[in-house]
Amino acid sequence: MSQDAWSDVDRYIGTMLLGEDEVLDATLRDSDAAGLPSISVSAAQGKLLHVLTMAMGARRILELGTLGGYSAIWLARALPPDGTLVTLELEAKHADVARRNLARAGLAERIDLRVGRALDLLPRLAAEGAAPFDLVFIDADKGSYTEYLDWAIRLSRPGTLIIADNVIRKGAVADPGSDDPNVAGIRRFLAAVAAEPRVTATAIQTVGTKGHDGLAFIVVLP
Ligand code: SAH
Ligand code: DHB
Ligand code: MG
């Protein structure tokens, strides 16, 4: 199998199960036009986040790394009417694009978008009493994933699902000699997950329009 075949299958899944979505298409189009990197989750992965949110009956979601708001839209659309998503973004330019995309999606009221370093914003969220979150999606800078795990657990309840993106990186995560700092960050994160007695977890490889990568699924134990 090659990238072309993976992309063909993602297109087939899109046609069969996801359908046309002018709001999501416009979100990616405007993000591209504004010069944001094309690193949102794929449509099939976004739908996975949506399906899991619904299956859990999640009412409060925390996302680290908003970019243009693409994954935030998939997640927030699965919330009940009184549900909320808090999403944290470092780059003011990304946040501006996201704010427009979220407004067009009709989700501005359900999404609390905050701009700054996640490690600065997380203690404020804790102090505000924003916890517990039912689902946490970790998708910001890979070097801080280990610290994000700590915060996610601190802001959790038993049963909270923590999902982390980009944990496979074309398989490089299995190479202890990789000199990619992002890979080193993910390896440190997965070691912290393994050593953390308050959670149990797995990681699943994915292929598709975004190449070969993967997601970690971590649940907070009772
Ligand atoms: N979740 C998005 C993609 C996020 S890309 C989606 O799938 O649609 C990663 C984002 O994390 C980028 O927008 C980047 O600016 C942001 N980021 C990087 N470092 C950060 C930090 N320290 N705190 C918060 N956001 C950060
Ligand atoms: C990349 C992909 C991502 O999903 C992300 O969050 C950061 C970087 C990438 O492909 O480089
Ligand atoms: Mg990602």
Tab-separated table of N, CA, C and O in Angstrom, residues 11 41 43 45 56 99 124-125 137 143 161 219:
chain	number	residue	atom	x	y	z
A	11	ARG	N	-10.878	8.879	0.501
A	11	ARG	CA	-11.913	9.514	-0.323
A	11	ARG	C	-13.169	8.645	-0.379
A	11	ARG	O	-14.286	9.146	-0.315
A	41	VAL	N	-6.468	17.270	11.556
A	41	VAL	CA	-6.808	15.860	11.429
A	41	VAL	C	-7.521	15.652	10.093
A	41	VAL	O	-8.097	16.591	9.525
A	43	ALA	N	-10.544	14.069	7.592
A	43	ALA	CA	-12.001	14.026	7.786
A	43	ALA	C	-12.406	12.765	8.552
A	43	ALA	O	-13.217	12.823	9.484
A	45	GLN	N	-10.633	11.015	10.612
A	45	GLN	CA	-10.210	11.153	12.009
A	45	GLN	C	-11.093	12.142	12.759
A	45	GLN	O	-11.429	11.925	13.929
A	56	MET	N	-19.604	8.691	24.241
A	56	MET	CA	-19.349	8.943	25.668
A	56	MET	C	-20.413	9.827	26.297
A	56	MET	O	-20.443	9.968	27.515
A	99	ARG	N	-11.525	31.551	14.853
A	99	ARG	CA	-12.720	32.251	15.353
A	99	ARG	C	-13.737	32.456	14.229
A	99	ARG	O	-14.937	32.244	14.417
A	124	ARG	N	-4.765	28.335	34.771
A	124	ARG	CA	-5.899	29.272	34.927
A	124	ARG	C	-7.224	28.533	34.823
A	124	ARG	O	-8.160	28.807	35.579
A	125	LEU	N	-7.298	27.596	33.879
A	125	LEU	CA	-8.519	26.790	33.744
A	125	LEU	C	-8.793	26.043	35.043
A	125	LEU	O	-9.932	25.991	35.516
A	137	PHE	N	-8.478	16.378	24.028
A	137	PHE	CA	-7.779	16.085	22.770
A	137	PHE	C	-6.467	16.858	22.768
A	137	PHE	O	-6.464	18.089	22.728
A	143	GLY	N	6.580	18.347	22.038
A	143	GLY	CA	7.554	18.330	23.133
A	143	GLY	C	6.931	18.507	24.502
A	143	GLY	O	7.557	18.177	25.523
A	161	LEU	N	-11.715	10.417	28.783
A	161	LEU	CA	-10.933	9.883	27.662
A	161	LEU	C	-9.969	10.965	27.186
A	161	LEU	O	-10.393	12.081	26.875
A	219	VAL	N	-7.562	6.234	29.060
A	219	VAL	CA	-8.729	6.454	29.909
A	219	VAL	C	-8.264	6.571	31.365
A	219	VAL	O	-7.343	5.856	31.800
